Short mmCIF file of C-alpha atoms in Angstrom, two decimals:
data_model
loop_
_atom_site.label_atom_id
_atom_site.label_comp_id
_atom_site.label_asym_id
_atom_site.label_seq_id
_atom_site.Cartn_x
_atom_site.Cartn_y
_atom_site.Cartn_z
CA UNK A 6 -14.60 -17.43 -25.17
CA UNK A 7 -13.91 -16.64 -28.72
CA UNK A 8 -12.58 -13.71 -29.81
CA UNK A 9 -14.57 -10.69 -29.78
CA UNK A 10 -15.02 -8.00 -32.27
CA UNK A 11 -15.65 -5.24 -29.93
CA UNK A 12 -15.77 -4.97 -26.46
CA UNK A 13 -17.66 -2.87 -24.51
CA UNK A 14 -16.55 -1.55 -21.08
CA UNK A 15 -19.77 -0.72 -19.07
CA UNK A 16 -23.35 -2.06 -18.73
CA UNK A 17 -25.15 0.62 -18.33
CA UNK A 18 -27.81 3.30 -20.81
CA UNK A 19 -24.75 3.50 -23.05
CA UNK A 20 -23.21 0.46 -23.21
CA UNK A 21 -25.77 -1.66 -23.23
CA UNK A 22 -27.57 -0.16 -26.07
CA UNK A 23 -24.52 0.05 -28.48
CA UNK A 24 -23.52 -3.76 -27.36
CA UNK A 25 -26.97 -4.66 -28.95
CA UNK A 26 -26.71 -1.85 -31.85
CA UNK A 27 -23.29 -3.87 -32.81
CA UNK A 28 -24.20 -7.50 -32.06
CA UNK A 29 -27.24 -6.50 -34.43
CA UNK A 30 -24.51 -5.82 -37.11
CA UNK A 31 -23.39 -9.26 -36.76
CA UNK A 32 -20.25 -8.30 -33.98
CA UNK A 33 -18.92 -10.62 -31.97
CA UNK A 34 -19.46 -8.81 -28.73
CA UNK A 35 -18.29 -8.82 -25.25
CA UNK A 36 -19.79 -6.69 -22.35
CA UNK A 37 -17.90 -5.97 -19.20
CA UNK A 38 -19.04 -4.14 -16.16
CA UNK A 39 -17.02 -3.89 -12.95
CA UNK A 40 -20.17 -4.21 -10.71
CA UNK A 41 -23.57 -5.10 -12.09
CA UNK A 42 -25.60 -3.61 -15.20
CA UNK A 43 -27.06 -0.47 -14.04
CA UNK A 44 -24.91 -0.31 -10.68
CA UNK A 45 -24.22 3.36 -11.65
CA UNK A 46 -26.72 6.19 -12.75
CA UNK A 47 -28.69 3.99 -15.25
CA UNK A 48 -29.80 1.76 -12.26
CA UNK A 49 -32.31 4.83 -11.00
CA UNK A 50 -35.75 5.60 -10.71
CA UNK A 51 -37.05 8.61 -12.22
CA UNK A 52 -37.15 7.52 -16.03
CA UNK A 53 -38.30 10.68 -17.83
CA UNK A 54 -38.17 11.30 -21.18
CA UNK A 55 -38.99 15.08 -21.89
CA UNK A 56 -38.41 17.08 -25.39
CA UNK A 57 -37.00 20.31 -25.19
CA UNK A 58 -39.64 23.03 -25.50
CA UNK A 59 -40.87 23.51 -29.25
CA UNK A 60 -38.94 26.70 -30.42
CA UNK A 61 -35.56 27.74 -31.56
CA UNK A 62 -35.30 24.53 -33.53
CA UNK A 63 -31.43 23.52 -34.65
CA UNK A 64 -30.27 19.86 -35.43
CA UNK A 65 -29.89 18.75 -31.95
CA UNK A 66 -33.29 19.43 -30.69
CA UNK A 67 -34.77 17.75 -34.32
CA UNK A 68 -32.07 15.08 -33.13
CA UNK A 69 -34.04 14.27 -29.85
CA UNK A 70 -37.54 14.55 -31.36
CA UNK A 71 -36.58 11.64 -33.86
CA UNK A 72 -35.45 9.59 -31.13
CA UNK A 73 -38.41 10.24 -28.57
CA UNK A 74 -40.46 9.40 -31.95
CA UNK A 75 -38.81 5.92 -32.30
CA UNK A 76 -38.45 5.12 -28.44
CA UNK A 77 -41.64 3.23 -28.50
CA UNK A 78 -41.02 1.19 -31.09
CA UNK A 79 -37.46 0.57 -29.63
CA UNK A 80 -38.51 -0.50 -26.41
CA UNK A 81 -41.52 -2.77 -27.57
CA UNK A 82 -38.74 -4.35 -30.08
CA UNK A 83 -36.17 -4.75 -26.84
CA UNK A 84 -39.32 -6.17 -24.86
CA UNK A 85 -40.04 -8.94 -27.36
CA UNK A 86 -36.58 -9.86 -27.73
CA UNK A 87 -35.60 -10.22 -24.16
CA UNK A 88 -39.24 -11.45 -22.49
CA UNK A 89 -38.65 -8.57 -19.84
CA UNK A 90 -41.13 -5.32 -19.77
CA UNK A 91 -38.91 -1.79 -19.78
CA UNK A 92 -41.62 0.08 -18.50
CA UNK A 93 -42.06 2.20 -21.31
CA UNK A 94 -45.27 4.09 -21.70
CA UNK A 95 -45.67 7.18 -23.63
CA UNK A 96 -48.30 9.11 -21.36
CA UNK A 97 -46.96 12.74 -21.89
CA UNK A 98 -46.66 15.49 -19.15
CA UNK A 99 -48.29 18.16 -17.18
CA UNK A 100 -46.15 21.60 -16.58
CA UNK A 101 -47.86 24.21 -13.93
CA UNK A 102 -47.42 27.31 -15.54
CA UNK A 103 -46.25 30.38 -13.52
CA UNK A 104 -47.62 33.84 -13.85
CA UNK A 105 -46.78 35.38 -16.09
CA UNK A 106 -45.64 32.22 -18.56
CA UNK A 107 -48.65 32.09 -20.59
CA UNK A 108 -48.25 33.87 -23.54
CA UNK A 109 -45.37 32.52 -24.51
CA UNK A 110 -46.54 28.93 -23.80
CA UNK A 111 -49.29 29.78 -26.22
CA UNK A 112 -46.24 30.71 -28.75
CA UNK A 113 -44.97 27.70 -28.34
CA UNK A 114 -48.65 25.66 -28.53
CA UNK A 115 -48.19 26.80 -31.89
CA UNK A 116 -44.77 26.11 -33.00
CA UNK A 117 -45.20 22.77 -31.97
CA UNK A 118 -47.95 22.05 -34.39
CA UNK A 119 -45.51 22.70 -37.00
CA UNK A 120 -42.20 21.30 -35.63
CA UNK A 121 -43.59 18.17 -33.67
CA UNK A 122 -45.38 17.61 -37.07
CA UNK A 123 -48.39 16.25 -35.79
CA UNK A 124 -46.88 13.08 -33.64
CA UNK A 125 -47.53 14.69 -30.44
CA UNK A 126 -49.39 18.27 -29.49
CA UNK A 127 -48.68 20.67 -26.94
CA UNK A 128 -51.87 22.37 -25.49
CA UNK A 129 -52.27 24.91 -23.01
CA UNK A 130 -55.04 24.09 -20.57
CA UNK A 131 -56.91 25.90 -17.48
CA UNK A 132 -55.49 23.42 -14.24
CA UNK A 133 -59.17 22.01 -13.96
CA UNK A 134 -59.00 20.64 -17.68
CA UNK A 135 -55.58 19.07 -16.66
CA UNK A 136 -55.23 15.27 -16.99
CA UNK A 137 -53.93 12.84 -14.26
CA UNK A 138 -52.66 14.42 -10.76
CA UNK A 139 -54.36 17.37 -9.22
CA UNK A 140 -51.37 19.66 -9.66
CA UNK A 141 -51.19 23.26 -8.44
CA UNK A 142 -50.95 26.10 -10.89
CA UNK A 143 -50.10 29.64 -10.18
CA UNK A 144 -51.47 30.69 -13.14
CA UNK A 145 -54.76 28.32 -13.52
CA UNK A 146 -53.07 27.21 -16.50
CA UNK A 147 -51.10 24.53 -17.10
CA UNK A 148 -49.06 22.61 -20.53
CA UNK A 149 -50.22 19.25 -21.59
CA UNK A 150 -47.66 17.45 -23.97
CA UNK A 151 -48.25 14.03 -25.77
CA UNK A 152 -44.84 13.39 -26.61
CA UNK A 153 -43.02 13.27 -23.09
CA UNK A 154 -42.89 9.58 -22.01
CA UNK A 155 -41.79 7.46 -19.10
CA UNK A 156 -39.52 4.47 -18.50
CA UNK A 157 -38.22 2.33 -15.65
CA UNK A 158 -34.53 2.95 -15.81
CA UNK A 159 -33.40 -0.13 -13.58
CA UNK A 160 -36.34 -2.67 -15.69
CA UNK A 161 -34.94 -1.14 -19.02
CA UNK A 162 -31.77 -1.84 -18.28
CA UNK A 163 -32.79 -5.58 -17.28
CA UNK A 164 -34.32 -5.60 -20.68
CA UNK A 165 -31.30 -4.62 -22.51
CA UNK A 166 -29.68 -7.46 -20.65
CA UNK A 167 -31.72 -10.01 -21.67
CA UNK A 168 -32.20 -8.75 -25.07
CA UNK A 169 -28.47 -9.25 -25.45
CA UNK A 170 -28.86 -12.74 -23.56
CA UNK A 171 -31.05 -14.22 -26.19
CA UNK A 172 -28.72 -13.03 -28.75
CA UNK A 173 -25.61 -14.78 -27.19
CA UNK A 174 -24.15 -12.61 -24.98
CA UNK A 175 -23.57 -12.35 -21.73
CA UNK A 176 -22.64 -9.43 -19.16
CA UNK A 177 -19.28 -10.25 -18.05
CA UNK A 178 -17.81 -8.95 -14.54
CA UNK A 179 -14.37 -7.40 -14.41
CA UNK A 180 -12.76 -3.95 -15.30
CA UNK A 181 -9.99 -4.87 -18.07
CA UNK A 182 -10.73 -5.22 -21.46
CA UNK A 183 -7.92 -6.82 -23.03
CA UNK A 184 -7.14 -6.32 -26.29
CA UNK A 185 -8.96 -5.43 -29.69
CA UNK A 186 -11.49 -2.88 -30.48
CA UNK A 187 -12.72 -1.20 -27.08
CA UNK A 188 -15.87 0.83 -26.73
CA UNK A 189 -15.10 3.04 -22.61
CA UNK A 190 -19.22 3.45 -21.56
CA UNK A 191 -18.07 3.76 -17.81
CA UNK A 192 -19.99 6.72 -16.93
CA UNK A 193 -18.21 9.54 -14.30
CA UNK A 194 -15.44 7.13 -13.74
CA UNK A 195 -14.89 6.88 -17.06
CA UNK A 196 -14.91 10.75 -17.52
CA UNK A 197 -12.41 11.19 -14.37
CA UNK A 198 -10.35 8.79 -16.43
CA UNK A 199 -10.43 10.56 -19.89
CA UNK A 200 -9.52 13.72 -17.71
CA UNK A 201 -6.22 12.03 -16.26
CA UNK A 202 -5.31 10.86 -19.25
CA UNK A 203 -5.70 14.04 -21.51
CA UNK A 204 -4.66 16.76 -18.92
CA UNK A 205 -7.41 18.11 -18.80
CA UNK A 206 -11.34 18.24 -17.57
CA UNK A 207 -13.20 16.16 -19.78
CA UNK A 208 -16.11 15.76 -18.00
CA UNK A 209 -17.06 15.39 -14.13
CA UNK A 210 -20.15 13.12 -12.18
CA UNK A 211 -23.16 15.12 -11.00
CA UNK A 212 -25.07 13.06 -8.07
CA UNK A 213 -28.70 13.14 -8.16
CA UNK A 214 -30.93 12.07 -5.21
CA UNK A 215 -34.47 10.68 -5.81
CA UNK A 216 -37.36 9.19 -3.71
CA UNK A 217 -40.56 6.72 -4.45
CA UNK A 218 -43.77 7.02 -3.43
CA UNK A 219 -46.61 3.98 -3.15
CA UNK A 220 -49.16 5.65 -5.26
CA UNK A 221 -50.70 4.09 -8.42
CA UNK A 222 -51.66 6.38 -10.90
CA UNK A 223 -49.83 4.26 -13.37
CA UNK A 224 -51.57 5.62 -16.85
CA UNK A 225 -51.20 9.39 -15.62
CA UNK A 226 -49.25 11.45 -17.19
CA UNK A 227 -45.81 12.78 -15.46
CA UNK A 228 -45.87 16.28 -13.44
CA UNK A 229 -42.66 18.56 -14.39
CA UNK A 230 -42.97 21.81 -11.72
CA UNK A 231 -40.49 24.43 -10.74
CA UNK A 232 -37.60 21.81 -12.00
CA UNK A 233 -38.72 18.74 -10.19
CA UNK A 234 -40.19 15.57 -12.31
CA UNK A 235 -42.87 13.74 -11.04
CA UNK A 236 -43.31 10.30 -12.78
CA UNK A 237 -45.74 7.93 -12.54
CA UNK A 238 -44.71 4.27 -13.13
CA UNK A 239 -46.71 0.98 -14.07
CA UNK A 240 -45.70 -0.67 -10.82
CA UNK A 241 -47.83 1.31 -8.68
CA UNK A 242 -45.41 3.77 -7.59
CA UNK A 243 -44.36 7.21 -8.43
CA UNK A 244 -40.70 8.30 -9.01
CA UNK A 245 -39.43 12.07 -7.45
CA UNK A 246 -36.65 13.59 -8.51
CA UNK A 247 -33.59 14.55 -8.69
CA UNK A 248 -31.11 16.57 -7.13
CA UNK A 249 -27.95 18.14 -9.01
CA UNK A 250 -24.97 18.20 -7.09
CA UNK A 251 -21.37 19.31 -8.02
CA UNK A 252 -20.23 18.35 -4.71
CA UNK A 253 -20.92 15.59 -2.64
CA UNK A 254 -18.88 13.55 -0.29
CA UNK A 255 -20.22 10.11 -1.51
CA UNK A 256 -21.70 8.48 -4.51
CA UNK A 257 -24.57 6.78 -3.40
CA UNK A 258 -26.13 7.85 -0.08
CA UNK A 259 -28.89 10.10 0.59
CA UNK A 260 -29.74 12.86 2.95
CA UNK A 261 -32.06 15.72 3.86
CA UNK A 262 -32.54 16.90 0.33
CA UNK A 263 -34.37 13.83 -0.65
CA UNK A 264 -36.65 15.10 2.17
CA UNK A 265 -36.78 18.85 0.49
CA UNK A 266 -37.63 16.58 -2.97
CA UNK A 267 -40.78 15.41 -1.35
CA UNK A 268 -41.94 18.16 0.19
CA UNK A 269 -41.74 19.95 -3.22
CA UNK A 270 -43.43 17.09 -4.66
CA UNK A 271 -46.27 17.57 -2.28
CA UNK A 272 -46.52 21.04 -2.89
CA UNK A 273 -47.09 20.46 -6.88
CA UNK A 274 -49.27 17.27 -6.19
CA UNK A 275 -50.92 17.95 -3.00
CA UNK A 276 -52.86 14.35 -3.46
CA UNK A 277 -49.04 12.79 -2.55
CA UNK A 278 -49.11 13.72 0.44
CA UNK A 279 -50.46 10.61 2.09
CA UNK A 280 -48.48 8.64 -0.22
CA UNK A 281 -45.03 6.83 1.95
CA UNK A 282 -42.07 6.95 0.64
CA UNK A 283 -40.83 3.32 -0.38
CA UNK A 284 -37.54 3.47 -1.66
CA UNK A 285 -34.67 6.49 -1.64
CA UNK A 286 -31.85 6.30 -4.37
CA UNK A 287 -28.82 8.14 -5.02
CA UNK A 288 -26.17 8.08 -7.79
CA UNK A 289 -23.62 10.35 -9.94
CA UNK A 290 -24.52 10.98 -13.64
CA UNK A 291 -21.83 11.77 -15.80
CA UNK A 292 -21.55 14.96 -17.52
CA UNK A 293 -19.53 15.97 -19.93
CA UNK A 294 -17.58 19.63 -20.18
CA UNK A 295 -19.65 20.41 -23.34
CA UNK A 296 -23.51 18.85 -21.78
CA UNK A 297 -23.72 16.80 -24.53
CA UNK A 298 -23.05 13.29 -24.66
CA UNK A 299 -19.44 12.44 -25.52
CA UNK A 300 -18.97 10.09 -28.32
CA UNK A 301 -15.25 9.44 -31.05
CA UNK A 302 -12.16 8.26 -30.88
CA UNK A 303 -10.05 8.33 -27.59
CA UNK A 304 -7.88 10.44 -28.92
CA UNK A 305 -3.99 8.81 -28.61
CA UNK A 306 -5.70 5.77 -28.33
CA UNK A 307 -6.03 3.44 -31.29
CA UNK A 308 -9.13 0.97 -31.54
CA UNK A 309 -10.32 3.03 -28.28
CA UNK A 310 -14.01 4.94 -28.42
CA UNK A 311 -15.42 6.83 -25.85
CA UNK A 312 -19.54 6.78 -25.66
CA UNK A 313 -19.99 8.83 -22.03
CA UNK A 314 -22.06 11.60 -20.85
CA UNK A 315 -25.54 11.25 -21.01
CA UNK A 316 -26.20 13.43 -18.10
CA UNK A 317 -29.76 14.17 -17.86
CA UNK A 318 -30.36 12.44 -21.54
CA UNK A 319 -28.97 9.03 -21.32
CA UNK A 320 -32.20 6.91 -21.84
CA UNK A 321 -33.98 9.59 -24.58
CA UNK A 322 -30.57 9.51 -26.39
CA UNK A 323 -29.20 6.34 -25.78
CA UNK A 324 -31.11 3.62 -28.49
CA UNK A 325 -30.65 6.68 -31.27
CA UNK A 326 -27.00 7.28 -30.21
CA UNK A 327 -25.94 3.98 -30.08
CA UNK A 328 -26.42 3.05 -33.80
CA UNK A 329 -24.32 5.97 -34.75
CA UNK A 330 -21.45 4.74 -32.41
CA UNK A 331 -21.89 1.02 -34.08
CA UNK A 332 -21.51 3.09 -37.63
CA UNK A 333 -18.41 4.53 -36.15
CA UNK A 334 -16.97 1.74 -34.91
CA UNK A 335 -18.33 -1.06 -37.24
CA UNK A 336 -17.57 0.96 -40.43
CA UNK A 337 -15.67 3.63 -39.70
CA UNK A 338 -18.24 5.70 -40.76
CA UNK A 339 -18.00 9.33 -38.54
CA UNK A 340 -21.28 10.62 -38.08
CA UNK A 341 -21.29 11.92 -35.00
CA UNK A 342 -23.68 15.45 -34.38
CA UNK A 343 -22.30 18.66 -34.02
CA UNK A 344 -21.25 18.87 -30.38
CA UNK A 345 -21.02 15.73 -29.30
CA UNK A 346 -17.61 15.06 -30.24
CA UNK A 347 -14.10 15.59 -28.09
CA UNK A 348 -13.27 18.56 -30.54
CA UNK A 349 -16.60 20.02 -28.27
CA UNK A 350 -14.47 19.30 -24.94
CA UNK A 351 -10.89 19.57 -25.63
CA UNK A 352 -8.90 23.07 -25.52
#
């Protein structure tokens, strides 16, 4: 193989998307991945991506507006390329409201008018007016939002591969890099690693568990209730999750909570509960110390980067992320947000 430019160490969300955003540059690129693409976190289910609530605006919310904005665009761009469908649809959301919630979702009905600045609305409705599932509302009200949109994490990531395919490059197997310019996207292991090597915690894996359901409702739009996302896909099924936990004894098996997932499910949706349960998935999502995604230098480490973390924002982030990373790496350009950079994690 000839000589690469960059190499990136991890195929999944993260990795995947800056190989592209620097092979797009003109890089000579190199992907490696120790297992398969999407073998960690980015190989799950669930797929939703949700803006923060429309208030208390700063840079990092406006950040993740202007990339939920350009995700459709991104992901009809990756499907052309590649010939593989990510399962991106952008059919918004449906939030039960509790008692006692509504007058500040009609607040933030109207700050959204001026902040989502008129791409996508945010409407409080009674739960009869609601679109899609039958949901249950404490209230009798529930929010409808336009911009929240879905994705298939393990068919995006299959899209990203062959994106990169038809430009050349291939997803490599193996865990050493070599030499040269070395982008680390290697999720919690990668984190546990940065830890080790700086004396100190960096960052640390939070498993999720999540279950799917035969149900086709595929143009509905997703359920969010009491924490738990319920997310129709275009395959028929519908995605349930996810658990958070700091402590688990291993990475990728699942247990009783996946059956306290769909009994919650149930309870939002009650039309689920005929629906069987068709798959069951666990894995660790890495998080880093500050909750933002982890991007810069390694530090000590010359021509070493670090592009970890996404957490619960991986797949939003990840396309919009990624081309700052290339402008980091490419052209030694630092643009990295506020937060998101190891000055946000180290002591």
């Amino acid at each position: 193989m000839a000589m690469a430019d960059v190499t990136v160490m991890g195929a999944g969300i993260f990795g995947l998307t800056v190989a592209l955003a620097c092979v797009d540059r003109g890089a000579r690129v190199r992907v490696i991945e120790k297992r398969a693409p999407g073998a960690g976190s980015s190989g799950g289910i669930v797929g939703a991506l949700a803006p923060h609530v429309p208030e208390n605006w700063n840079p990092k919310k406006a950040m993740q507006f202007d990339a939920l904005r350009a995700a459709e665009g991104y992901w009809a761009d990756i499907a052309a390329r590649g010939g593989v469908d990510p399962g991106y649809a952008r059919t918004g959301r449906v939030q039960p409201l509790a008692e006692g919630a509504l007058d500040l979702a009609r607040a933030r009905e109207a700050t959204a008018r001026e902040l989502w600045q008129g791409f996508a609305t945010w409407r409080v409705l009674p739960v009869a007016d609601a679109p899609g599932l039958a949901v249950a509302a404490p209230s009798g009200f529930v929010i409808h939002d336009t911009l929240t949109a879905r994705l298939h994490p393990r068919r995006a990531g299959a899209a990203l591969v062959a994106a990169l395919a038809a430009q050349g490059v291939q997803v490599e197997q193996g865990d050493r890099p070599g030499g040269g310019t070395v982008i680390w996207a290697t999720g919690y292991e990668g984190l546990a690693d940065l830890s080790r090597d700086l004396g100190q915690p960096i960052g640390t894996g939070v498993k999720g568990q999540s279950l799917l359901l035969a149900h086709a409702a595929p143009d509905m739009p997703q359920v969010f209730a009491d924490g738990l996302h319920i997310v129709p896909h275009a395959d028929g099924t519908i995605a349930i999750g996810s658990t958070s936990e700091r402590e688990f004894d291993a990475p990728d098996t699942t247990d009783a909570q996946c059956d306290t997932l769909h009994a919650r499910a149930i309870a939002a949706c009650p039309g689920l509960a005929a629906a069987p349960v068709v798959a069951r998935w666990a894995g660790v999502r890495p998080r880093a110390a500050s909750r933002a995604p982890l991007m810069g230098v390694w530090p000590g480490r010359a021509r070493q980067f670090v592009f970890n973390g996404g957490f619960k924002i991986g797949f939003a982030m990840a396309p919009h992320l990624a081309q700052i990373m290339a402008d980091l790496v490419l052209e030694g350009r630092d643009a990295i947000p506020q937060g998101f950079g190891f000055d946000a994690v180290l002591r």
